[in-house]
PDB file of C-alpha atoms in Angstrom:
ATOM      1  CA  MET A 687      49.680  56.449 -27.435  1.00  0.00           C
ATOM      2  CA  SER A 688      47.648  57.418 -24.340  1.00  0.00           C
ATOM      3  CA  LEU A 689      46.361  54.833 -21.693  1.00  0.00           C
ATOM      4  CA  HIS A 690      42.900  54.592 -20.468  1.00  0.00           C
ATOM      5  CA  TRP A 691      43.110  52.277 -17.672  1.00  0.00           C
ATOM      6  CA  TYR A 692      44.143  53.405 -14.034  1.00  0.00           C
ATOM      7  CA  VAL A 693      44.801  49.655 -11.915  1.00  0.00           C
ATOM      8  CA  THR A 694      44.675  49.430  -8.160  1.00  0.00           C
ATOM      9  CA  THR A 695      43.313  45.692  -8.022  1.00  0.00           C
ATOM     10  CA  ASP A 696      44.419  43.081  -5.374  1.00  0.00           C
ATOM     11  CA  VAL A 697      45.008  39.434  -6.585  1.00  0.00           C
ATOM     12  CA  ALA A 698      41.324  38.538  -7.368  1.00  0.00           C
ATOM     13  CA  LYS A 699      40.261  34.954  -6.238  1.00  0.00           C
ATOM     14  CA  THR A 700      37.152  33.514  -7.847  1.00  0.00           C
ATOM     15  CA  ASP A 701      34.594  32.191  -5.451  1.00  0.00           C
ATOM     16  CA  THR A 702      32.592  29.650  -7.525  1.00  0.00           C
ATOM     17  CA  LYS A 703      31.817  27.158  -4.769  1.00  0.00           C
ATOM     18  CA  PRO A 704      28.480  26.149  -4.365  1.00  0.00           C
ATOM     19  CA  ARG A 705      27.244  28.338  -1.840  1.00  0.00           C
ATOM     20  CA  GLU A 706      22.947  27.999  -0.390  1.00  0.00           C
ATOM     21  CA  VAL A 707      20.136  30.694  -0.258  1.00  0.00           C
ATOM     22  CA  VAL A 708      20.184  32.627   2.557  1.00  0.00           C
ATOM     23  CA  SER A 709      16.710  32.544   4.450  1.00  0.00           C
ATOM     24  CA  GLY A 710      16.001  34.883   7.563  1.00  0.00           C
ATOM     25  CA  ILE A 711      13.966  31.129   8.674  1.00  0.00           C
ATOM     26  CA  GLY A 712      17.250  29.006   8.407  1.00  0.00           C
ATOM     27  CA  VAL A 713      15.955  27.259   5.266  1.00  0.00           C
ATOM     28  CA  ARG A 714      19.709  25.709   3.387  1.00  0.00           C
ATOM     29  CA  VAL A 715      19.532  25.438  -0.105  1.00  0.00           C
ATOM     30  CA  VAL A 716      22.271  24.731  -2.495  1.00  0.00           C
ATOM     31  CA  VAL A 717      23.022  27.042  -5.136  1.00  0.00           C
ATOM     32  CA  GLY A 718      25.723  26.723  -8.074  1.00  0.00           C
ATOM     33  CA  MET A 719      27.688  29.740  -8.641  1.00  0.00           C
ATOM     34  CA  ALA A 720      27.538  29.523 -12.387  1.00  0.00           C
ATOM     35  CA  ASN A 721      25.625  32.095 -14.881  1.00  0.00           C
ATOM     36  CA  LEU A 722      24.830  31.096 -18.094  1.00  0.00           C
ATOM     37  CA  ASN A 723      25.048  34.515 -19.358  1.00  0.00           C
ATOM     38  CA  LEU A 724      28.682  35.840 -18.126  1.00  0.00           C
ATOM     39  CA  ASP A 725      31.075  32.625 -16.988  1.00  0.00           C
ATOM     40  CA  ILE A 726      33.301  33.310 -19.647  1.00  0.00           C
ATOM     41  CA  PHE A 727      33.783  37.036 -18.220  1.00  0.00           C
ATOM     42  CA  ASP A 728      33.490  35.385 -14.290  1.00  0.00           C
ATOM     43  CA  HIS A 729      36.220  32.849 -15.415  1.00  0.00           C
ATOM     44  CA  PHE A 730      39.022  35.142 -16.834  1.00  0.00           C
ATOM     45  CA  LEU A 731      38.145  38.736 -14.336  1.00  0.00           C
ATOM     46  CA  PRO A 732      40.576  38.020 -12.023  1.00  0.00           C
ATOM     47  CA  ALA A 733      44.246  36.725 -14.452  1.00  0.00           C
ATOM     48  CA  PHE A 734      42.271  39.706 -16.877  1.00  0.00           C
ATOM     49  CA  LEU A 735      42.511  42.316 -13.494  1.00  0.00           C
ATOM     50  CA  LEU A 736      45.559  40.745 -12.395  1.00  0.00           C
ATOM     51  CA  ILE A 737      47.898  41.354 -16.131  1.00  0.00           C
ATOM     52  CA  LEU A 738      46.352  44.438 -15.539  1.00  0.00           C
ATOM     53  CA  PHE A 739      47.798  45.204 -12.457  1.00  0.00           C
ATOM     54  CA  CYS A 740      51.088  43.998 -13.437  1.00  0.00           C
ATOM     55  CA  ILE A 741      51.105  46.235 -17.487  1.00  0.00           C
ATOM     56  CA  PHE A 742      50.177  49.204 -15.570  1.00  0.00           C
ATOM     57  CA  GLY A 743      50.649  48.874 -11.925  1.00  0.00           C
ATOM     58  CA  LEU A 744      53.240  51.128 -10.889  1.00  0.00           C
ATOM     59  CA  SER A 745      51.443  54.286 -12.729  1.00  0.00           C
ATOM     60  CA  ALA A 746      50.055  54.593  -8.778  1.00  0.00           C
ATOM     61  CA  GLY A 747      51.627  57.826  -8.835  1.00  0.00           C
ATOM     62  CA  THR A 748      49.094  59.821 -11.220  1.00  0.00           C
ATOM     63  CA  GLU A 749      45.664  57.398 -10.688  1.00  0.00           C
ATOM     64  CA  LEU A 750      43.584  59.178 -11.115  1.00  0.00           C
ATOM     65  CA  SER A 751      41.206  61.079  -8.184  1.00  0.00           C
ATOM     66  CA  PHE A 752      38.153  61.073  -9.081  1.00  0.00           C
ATOM     67  CA  VAL A 753      35.775  57.693 -10.215  1.00  0.00           C
ATOM     68  CA  THR A 754      34.782  58.059 -13.819  1.00  0.00           C
ATOM     69  CA  CYS A 755      32.018  56.480 -15.832  1.00  0.00           C
ATOM     70  CA  GLY A 756      32.247  52.625 -17.235  1.00  0.00           C
ATOM     71  CA  SER A 757      34.531  51.966 -13.968  1.00  0.00           C
ATOM     72  CA  VAL A 758      34.687  48.806 -12.166  1.00  0.00           C
ATOM     73  CA  ILE A 759      35.524  48.992  -8.473  1.00  0.00           C
ATOM     74  CA  LYS A 760      34.989  47.399  -5.147  1.00  0.00           C
ATOM     75  CA  LEU A 761      32.966  49.287  -2.505  1.00  0.00           C
ATOM     76  CA  LEU A 762      34.181  50.190   0.853  1.00  0.00           C
ATOM     77  CA  ASN A 763      31.506  50.697   3.969  1.00  0.00           C
ATOM     78  CA  THR A 764      34.238  52.449   6.223  1.00  0.00           C
ATOM     79  CA  ARG A 765      32.269  52.261   9.554  1.00  0.00           C
ATOM     80  CA  HIS A 766      31.933  48.675   9.376  1.00  0.00           C
ATOM     81  CA  ASN A 767      34.810  47.444   6.748  1.00  0.00           C
ATOM     82  CA  VAL A 768      32.686  45.851   5.031  1.00  0.00           C
ATOM     83  CA  ARG A 769      33.089  45.111   0.684  1.00  0.00           C
ATOM     84  CA  LEU A 770      30.243  45.644  -1.321  1.00  0.00           C
ATOM     85  CA  HIS A 771      29.758  41.753  -2.399  1.00  0.00           C
ATOM     86  CA  SER A 772      27.050  39.685  -3.765  1.00  0.00           C
ATOM     87  CA  HIS A 773      26.738  36.141  -5.738  1.00  0.00           C
ATOM     88  CA  ASP A 774      23.847  33.616  -7.357  1.00  0.00           C
ATOM     89  CA  VAL A 775      23.060  33.027  -4.144  1.00  0.00           C
ATOM     90  CA  ARG A 776      19.262  34.107  -3.711  1.00  0.00           C
ATOM     91  CA  TYR A 777      17.226  35.112  -0.485  1.00  0.00           C
ATOM     92  CA  GLY A 778      15.172  32.852   1.373  1.00  0.00           C
ATOM     93  CA  SER A 779      13.044  35.242   2.220  1.00  0.00           C
ATOM     94  CA  GLY A 780      11.788  38.881   1.132  1.00  0.00           C
ATOM     95  CA  SER A 781      11.778  38.766  -2.603  1.00  0.00           C
ATOM     96  CA  GLY A 782      13.628  36.054  -2.927  1.00  0.00           C
ATOM     97  CA  GLN A 783      16.046  37.911  -5.548  1.00  0.00           C
ATOM     98  CA  GLN A 784      20.209  37.952  -5.609  1.00  0.00           C
ATOM     99  CA  SER A 785      21.273  38.885  -1.928  1.00  0.00           C
ATOM    100  CA  VAL A 786      23.727  41.500  -1.199  1.00  0.00           C
ATOM    101  CA  THR A 787      26.200  41.532   1.317  1.00  0.00           C
ATOM    102  CA  GLY A 788      29.330  42.878   2.496  1.00  0.00           C
ATOM    103  CA  VAL A 789      32.628  41.312   2.280  1.00  0.00           C
ATOM    104  CA  SER A 790      35.966  41.732   5.268  1.00  0.00           C
ATOM    105  CA  VAL A 791      37.648  39.574   2.804  1.00  0.00           C
ATOM    106  CA  VAL A 792      39.826  41.699   0.279  1.00  0.00           C
ATOM    107  CA  GLU A 793      41.069  38.891  -2.339  1.00  0.00           C
ATOM    108  CA  ASP A 794      37.008  37.998  -4.612  1.00  0.00           C
ATOM    109  CA  SER A 795      36.440  39.017  -7.346  1.00  0.00           C
ATOM    110  CA  ASN A 796      32.012  38.859  -6.742  1.00  0.00           C
ATOM    111  CA  SER A 797      33.017  42.514  -4.734  1.00  0.00           C
ATOM    112  CA  TYR A 798      33.302  43.958  -8.741  1.00  0.00           C
ATOM    113  CA  TRP A 799      30.433  46.441  -9.637  1.00  0.00           C
ATOM    114  CA  SER A 800      31.053  48.488 -12.454  1.00  0.00           C
ATOM    115  CA  ILE A 801      29.366  52.292 -12.674  1.00  0.00           C
ATOM    116  CA  ARG A 802      26.449  52.968 -15.539  1.00  0.00           C
ATOM    117  CA  GLY A 803      23.662  55.345 -15.997  1.00  0.00           C
ATOM    118  CA  THR A 804      20.162  54.989 -16.062  1.00  0.00           C
ATOM    119  CA  ARG A 805      18.377  54.564 -19.017  1.00  0.00           C
ATOM    120  CA  ASP A 806      17.292  57.797 -18.500  1.00  0.00           C
ATOM    121  CA  SER A 807      20.661  59.656 -17.921  1.00  0.00           C
ATOM    122  CA  SER A 808      23.566  58.611 -19.946  1.00  0.00           C
ATOM    123  CA  CYS A 809      26.976  57.743 -18.106  1.00  0.00           C
ATOM    124  CA  HIS A 810      29.861  58.751 -20.471  1.00  0.00           C
ATOM    125  CA  ARG A 811      32.839  56.562 -20.170  1.00  0.00           C
ATOM    126  CA  GLY A 812      35.543  58.281 -18.965  1.00  0.00           C
ATOM    127  CA  SER A 813      33.791  61.347 -16.651  1.00  0.00           C
ATOM    128  CA  PRO A 814      33.540  62.234 -13.541  1.00  0.00           C
ATOM    129  CA  VAL A 815      30.356  60.529 -11.540  1.00  0.00           C
ATOM    130  CA  THR A 816      29.091  63.777 -10.200  1.00  0.00           C
ATOM    131  CA  CYS A 817      27.340  64.594  -7.044  1.00  0.00           C
ATOM    132  CA  GLY A 818      23.882  64.727  -7.350  1.00  0.00           C
ATOM    133  CA  GLN A 819      24.387  62.325 -10.334  1.00  0.00           C
ATOM    134  CA  THR A 820      22.234  58.815 -10.408  1.00  0.00           C
ATOM    135  CA  ILE A 821      23.868  55.660 -11.791  1.00  0.00           C
ATOM    136  CA  ARG A 822      23.150  52.306 -11.854  1.00  0.00           C
ATOM    137  CA  LEU A 823      25.694  49.969 -10.135  1.00  0.00           C
ATOM    138  CA  THR A 824      25.965  46.499 -11.797  1.00  0.00           C
ATOM    139  CA  HIS A 825      27.578  43.220 -10.045  1.00  0.00           C
ATOM    140  CA  VAL A 826      30.338  42.417 -12.690  1.00  0.00           C
ATOM    141  CA  ASN A 827      29.943  38.100 -12.252  1.00  0.00           C
ATOM    142  CA  THR A 828      26.468  38.348 -12.232  1.00  0.00           C
ATOM    143  CA  GLY A 829      25.476  41.316 -14.614  1.00  0.00           C
ATOM    144  CA  ARG A 830      22.386  42.239 -11.693  1.00  0.00           C
ATOM    145  CA  ASN A 831      21.999  45.981 -10.610  1.00  0.00           C
ATOM    146  CA  LEU A 832      21.736  46.631  -6.812  1.00  0.00           C
ATOM    147  CA  HIS A 833      18.220  47.267  -6.471  1.00  0.00           C
ATOM    148  CA  SER A 834      16.086  47.723  -3.319  1.00  0.00           C
ATOM    149  CA  HIS A 835      12.147  47.269  -2.988  1.00  0.00           C
ATOM    150  CA  TYR A 836       9.805  47.313   0.235  1.00  0.00           C
ATOM    151  CA  PHE A 837      10.319  44.096   0.847  1.00  0.00           C
ATOM    152  CA  ALA A 838      11.921  43.653   4.819  1.00  0.00           C
ATOM    153  CA  SER A 839      15.423  42.844   5.300  1.00  0.00           C
ATOM    154  CA  PRO A 840      16.399  39.073   6.376  1.00  0.00           C
ATOM    155  CA  LEU A 841      17.970  40.211   9.978  1.00  0.00           C
ATOM    156  CA  SER A 842      17.657  43.813  11.019  1.00  0.00           C
ATOM    157  CA  SER A 843      13.721  44.625   9.120  1.00  0.00           C
ATOM    158  CA  ASN A 844      15.480  46.956   7.477  1.00  0.00           C
ATOM    159  CA  GLN A 845      14.602  47.930   3.860  1.00  0.00           C
ATOM    160  CA  GLU A 846      15.791  45.043   1.672  1.00  0.00           C
ATOM    161  CA  VAL A 847      18.774  45.663  -1.239  1.00  0.00           C
ATOM    162  CA  SER A 848      18.949  42.809  -3.504  1.00  0.00           C
ATOM    163  CA  ALA A 849      20.907  42.452  -6.858  1.00  0.00           C
ATOM    164  CA  PHE A 850      18.508  42.339  -9.784  1.00  0.00           C
ATOM    165  CA  GLY A 851      18.255  42.637 -13.741  1.00  0.00           C
ATOM    166  CA  GLU A 852      19.468  40.076 -16.287  1.00  0.00           C
ATOM    167  CA  GLU A 853      22.427  41.194 -18.138  1.00  0.00           C
ATOM    168  CA  GLY A 854      22.579  44.869 -16.815  1.00  0.00           C
ATOM    169  CA  GLU A 855      18.847  45.371 -17.253  1.00  0.00           C
ATOM    170  CA  GLY A 856      16.227  45.428 -14.671  1.00  0.00           C
ATOM    171  CA  ASP A 857      14.203  48.532 -14.245  1.00  0.00           C
ATOM    172  CA  HIS A 858      13.598  51.961 -12.476  1.00  0.00           C
ATOM    173  CA  LEU A 859      13.747  50.395  -8.521  1.00  0.00           C
ATOM    174  CA  ASP A 860      18.199  50.104  -9.888  1.00  0.00           C
ATOM    175  CA  GLU A 861      18.758  53.765  -9.988  1.00  0.00           C
ATOM    176  CA  TRP A 862      20.808  55.407  -7.647  1.00  0.00           C
ATOM    177  CA  THR A 863      21.998  58.927  -6.654  1.00  0.00           C
ATOM    178  CA  VAL A 864      25.674  59.770  -5.677  1.00  0.00           C
ATOM    179  CA  GLU A 865      26.019  62.144  -2.575  1.00  0.00           C
ATOM    180  CA  CYS A 866      29.494  63.952  -1.902  1.00  0.00           C
ATOM    181  CA  GLY A 867      30.742  66.859  -0.714  1.00  0.00           C
ATOM    182  CA  GLY A 868      32.093  68.419  -4.192  1.00  0.00           C
ATOM    183  CA  SER A 869      31.587  68.913  -7.581  1.00  0.00           C
ATOM    184  CA  VAL A 870      32.969  64.804  -8.377  1.00  0.00           C
ATOM    185  CA  TRP A 871      32.585  61.203  -6.691  1.00  0.00           C
ATOM    186  CA  ARG A 872      36.633  62.344  -5.325  1.00  0.00           C
ATOM    187  CA  ARG A 873      38.328  58.979  -4.295  1.00  0.00           C
ATOM    188  CA  GLU A 874      39.689  59.626  -0.851  1.00  0.00           C
ATOM    189  CA  GLU A 875      36.081  60.485  -0.352  1.00  0.00           C
ATOM    190  CA  ALA A 876      33.081  58.768   1.391  1.00  0.00           C
ATOM    191  CA  VAL A 877      30.074  59.371  -0.104  1.00  0.00           C
ATOM    192  CA  ARG A 878      26.691  57.895   0.207  1.00  0.00           C
ATOM    193  CA  PHE A 879      24.269  56.496  -2.510  1.00  0.00           C
ATOM    194  CA  ARG A 880      20.582  56.744  -1.971  1.00  0.00           C
ATOM    195  CA  HIS A 881      18.429  54.949  -4.219  1.00  0.00           C
ATOM    196  CA  LYS A 882      15.783  57.202  -6.285  1.00  0.00           C
ATOM    197  CA  ALA A 883      12.367  55.368  -5.862  1.00  0.00           C
ATOM    198  CA  THR A 884      12.593  55.106  -1.876  1.00  0.00           C
ATOM    199  CA  ASP A 885      15.085  57.930  -0.668  1.00  0.00           C
ATOM    200  CA  MET A 886      16.728  55.028   1.242  1.00  0.00           C
ATOM    201  CA  LEU A 887      20.740  54.854   1.794  1.00  0.00           C
ATOM    202  CA  LEU A 888      22.190  52.650   1.195  1.00  0.00           C
ATOM    203  CA  SER A 889      23.664  51.024   4.267  1.00  0.00           C
ATOM    204  CA  VAL A 890      25.137  48.576   7.186  1.00  0.00           C
ATOM    205  CA  THR A 891      24.958  48.460  11.107  1.00  0.00           C
ATOM    206  CA  GLY A 892      26.702  45.540  11.158  1.00  0.00           C
ATOM    207  CA  GLU A 893      24.065  42.559  11.374  1.00  0.00           C
ATOM    208  CA  GLN A 894      26.063  39.517  10.298  1.00  0.00           C
ATOM    209  CA  TYR A 895      24.323  35.766   8.887  1.00  0.00           C
ATOM    210  CA  GLY A 896      25.302  32.513  10.426  1.00  0.00           C
ATOM    211  CA  ARG A 897      25.311  29.133   7.870  1.00  0.00           C
ATOM    212  CA  PRO A 898      25.634  29.304   4.961  1.00  0.00           C
ATOM    213  CA  ILE A 899      27.399  32.627   4.277  1.00  0.00           C
ATOM    214  CA  HIS A 900      28.977  32.736   7.941  1.00  0.00           C
ATOM    215  CA  GLY A 901      30.433  36.208   8.199  1.00  0.00           C
ATOM    216  CA  GLN A 902      28.885  38.272   5.481  1.00  0.00           C
ATOM    217  CA  THR A 903      27.115  41.239   6.905  1.00  0.00           C
ATOM    218  CA  GLU A 904      23.382  42.860   6.002  1.00  0.00           C
ATOM    219  CA  VAL A 905      23.767  45.466   3.660  1.00  0.00           C
ATOM    220  CA  HIS A 906      20.245  47.309   3.582  1.00  0.00           C
ATOM    221  CA  ALA A 907      18.577  50.621   3.072  1.00  0.00           C
ATOM    222  CA  MET A 908      17.991  53.402   6.137  1.00  0.00           C
ATOM    223  CA  GLN A 909      16.365  56.397   5.667  1.00  0.00           C
ATOM    224  CA  SER A 910      18.973  58.288   8.712  1.00  0.00           C
ATOM    225  CA  ALA A 911      21.954  59.254   7.154  1.00  0.00           C
ATOM    226  CA  SER A 912      24.931  58.120   9.455  1.00  0.00           C
ATOM    227  CA  GLN A 913      28.352  56.373   9.613  1.00  0.00           C
ATOM    228  CA  HIS A 914      26.732  53.241   8.794  1.00  0.00           C
ATOM    229  CA  SER A 915      25.750  54.945   5.704  1.00  0.00           C
ATOM    230  CA  LEU A 916      29.353  55.647   3.624  1.00  0.00           C
ATOM    231  CA  TRP A 917      31.190  54.310   1.016  1.00  0.00           C
ATOM    232  CA  LYS A 918      34.665  54.985  -0.359  1.00  0.00           C
ATOM    233  CA  ALA A 919      36.414  53.485  -3.821  1.00  0.00           C
ATOM    234  CA  MET A 920      38.668  51.366  -3.579  1.00  0.00           C
ATOM    235  CA  GLU A 921      40.350  48.798  -5.705  1.00  0.00           C
ATOM    236  CA  GLY A 922      39.100  48.428  -9.074  1.00  0.00           C
ATOM    237  CA  ILE A 923      39.991  49.364 -13.408  1.00  0.00           C
ATOM    238  CA  PHE A 924      38.985  53.492 -12.742  1.00  0.00           C
ATOM    239  CA  ILE A 925      39.338  54.741 -16.272  1.00  0.00           C
ATOM    240  CA  LYS A 926      40.468  57.870 -17.392  1.00  0.00           C
ATOM    241  CA  PRO A 927      38.315  60.503 -20.024  1.00  0.00           C
ATOM    242  CA  SER A 928      39.337  60.313 -22.711  1.00  0.00           C
ATOM    243  CA  GLU A 929      39.412  63.178 -25.377  1.00  0.00           C
ATOM    244  CA  SER A 930      39.082  60.842 -27.953  1.00  0.00           C
ATOM    245  CA  PRO A 931      35.521  60.719 -29.998  1.00  0.00           C
ATOM    246  CA  ALA A 932      35.711  57.413 -28.405  1.00  0.00           C
ATOM    247  CA  GLY A 933      35.995  58.112 -24.873  1.00  0.00           C
ATOM    248  CA  SER A 934      32.538  59.755 -24.909  1.00  0.00           C
ATOM    249  CA  ARG A 935      30.441  56.741 -25.348  1.00  0.00           C
ATOM    250  CA  ASP A 936      27.320  56.346 -23.781  1.00  0.00           C
ATOM    251  CA  TYR A 937      27.797  53.534 -20.731  1.00  0.00           C
ATOM    252  CA  GLY A 938      24.344  53.748 -19.813  1.00  0.00           C
ATOM    253  CA  HIS A 939      23.746  50.322 -21.352  1.00  0.00           C
ATOM    254  CA  ALA A 940      26.037  46.794 -20.446  1.00  0.00           C
ATOM    255  CA  HIS A 941      28.789  46.344 -21.206  1.00  0.00           C
ATOM    256  CA  THR A 942      31.073  43.739 -20.765  1.00  0.00           C
ATOM    257  CA  GLU A 943      34.431  44.835 -23.326  1.00  0.00           C
ATOM    258  CA  PHE A 944      37.503  46.110 -21.365  1.00  0.00           C
TER     259      PHE A 944
END
């Protein structure tokens, strides 16, 4: 029997405390973290990851060397040492959509993203993500996709990055092209994510929010390629390629079964 999981994870902690709207002008509104569509998945994710770690954690020596479609991972900005993060907290300016930030804490289940195909381009479960491939990154705990558009970000006035959609389905502004140096996205390699519609790169330049999310870092999109736009796959569940017919399924649509 072949196993189809490779797990590298921290002991995740679910952040269920109320949060306040992020605002560029200091408006503070308390928002609950509950998500009616994905509340069960949110509740059991940390325990699920811990169980998988206990079962498969000793397979570190044979981990996949590349990132695959269907994997659920954390992404680290290598310049600023923060992980891509979101939560059911909306911007108080700009689009008013769900905010996306960078966090330095490792143990946070709100930093998990699933790798999926687009509406026009499939991403078969377990297949390596190729350099130049266009994907969607779906925030696991809220079911919204990494998104960008021509709104200004709250702190730096670069291009805003948000999370958008419902249950994994948004629009064409959720699509990002993986830029890397070889044929596939290798786990030890820092890569860039270029927003397909606006030609901007997912970036962090170090601006930090005050209250209500003190210490979290702004994530935005910028035109220039630099150290600020490099990201590396870190903790998560990496789906192993499968020789069975089930392993070749299309992962372009939302799928929350593990």
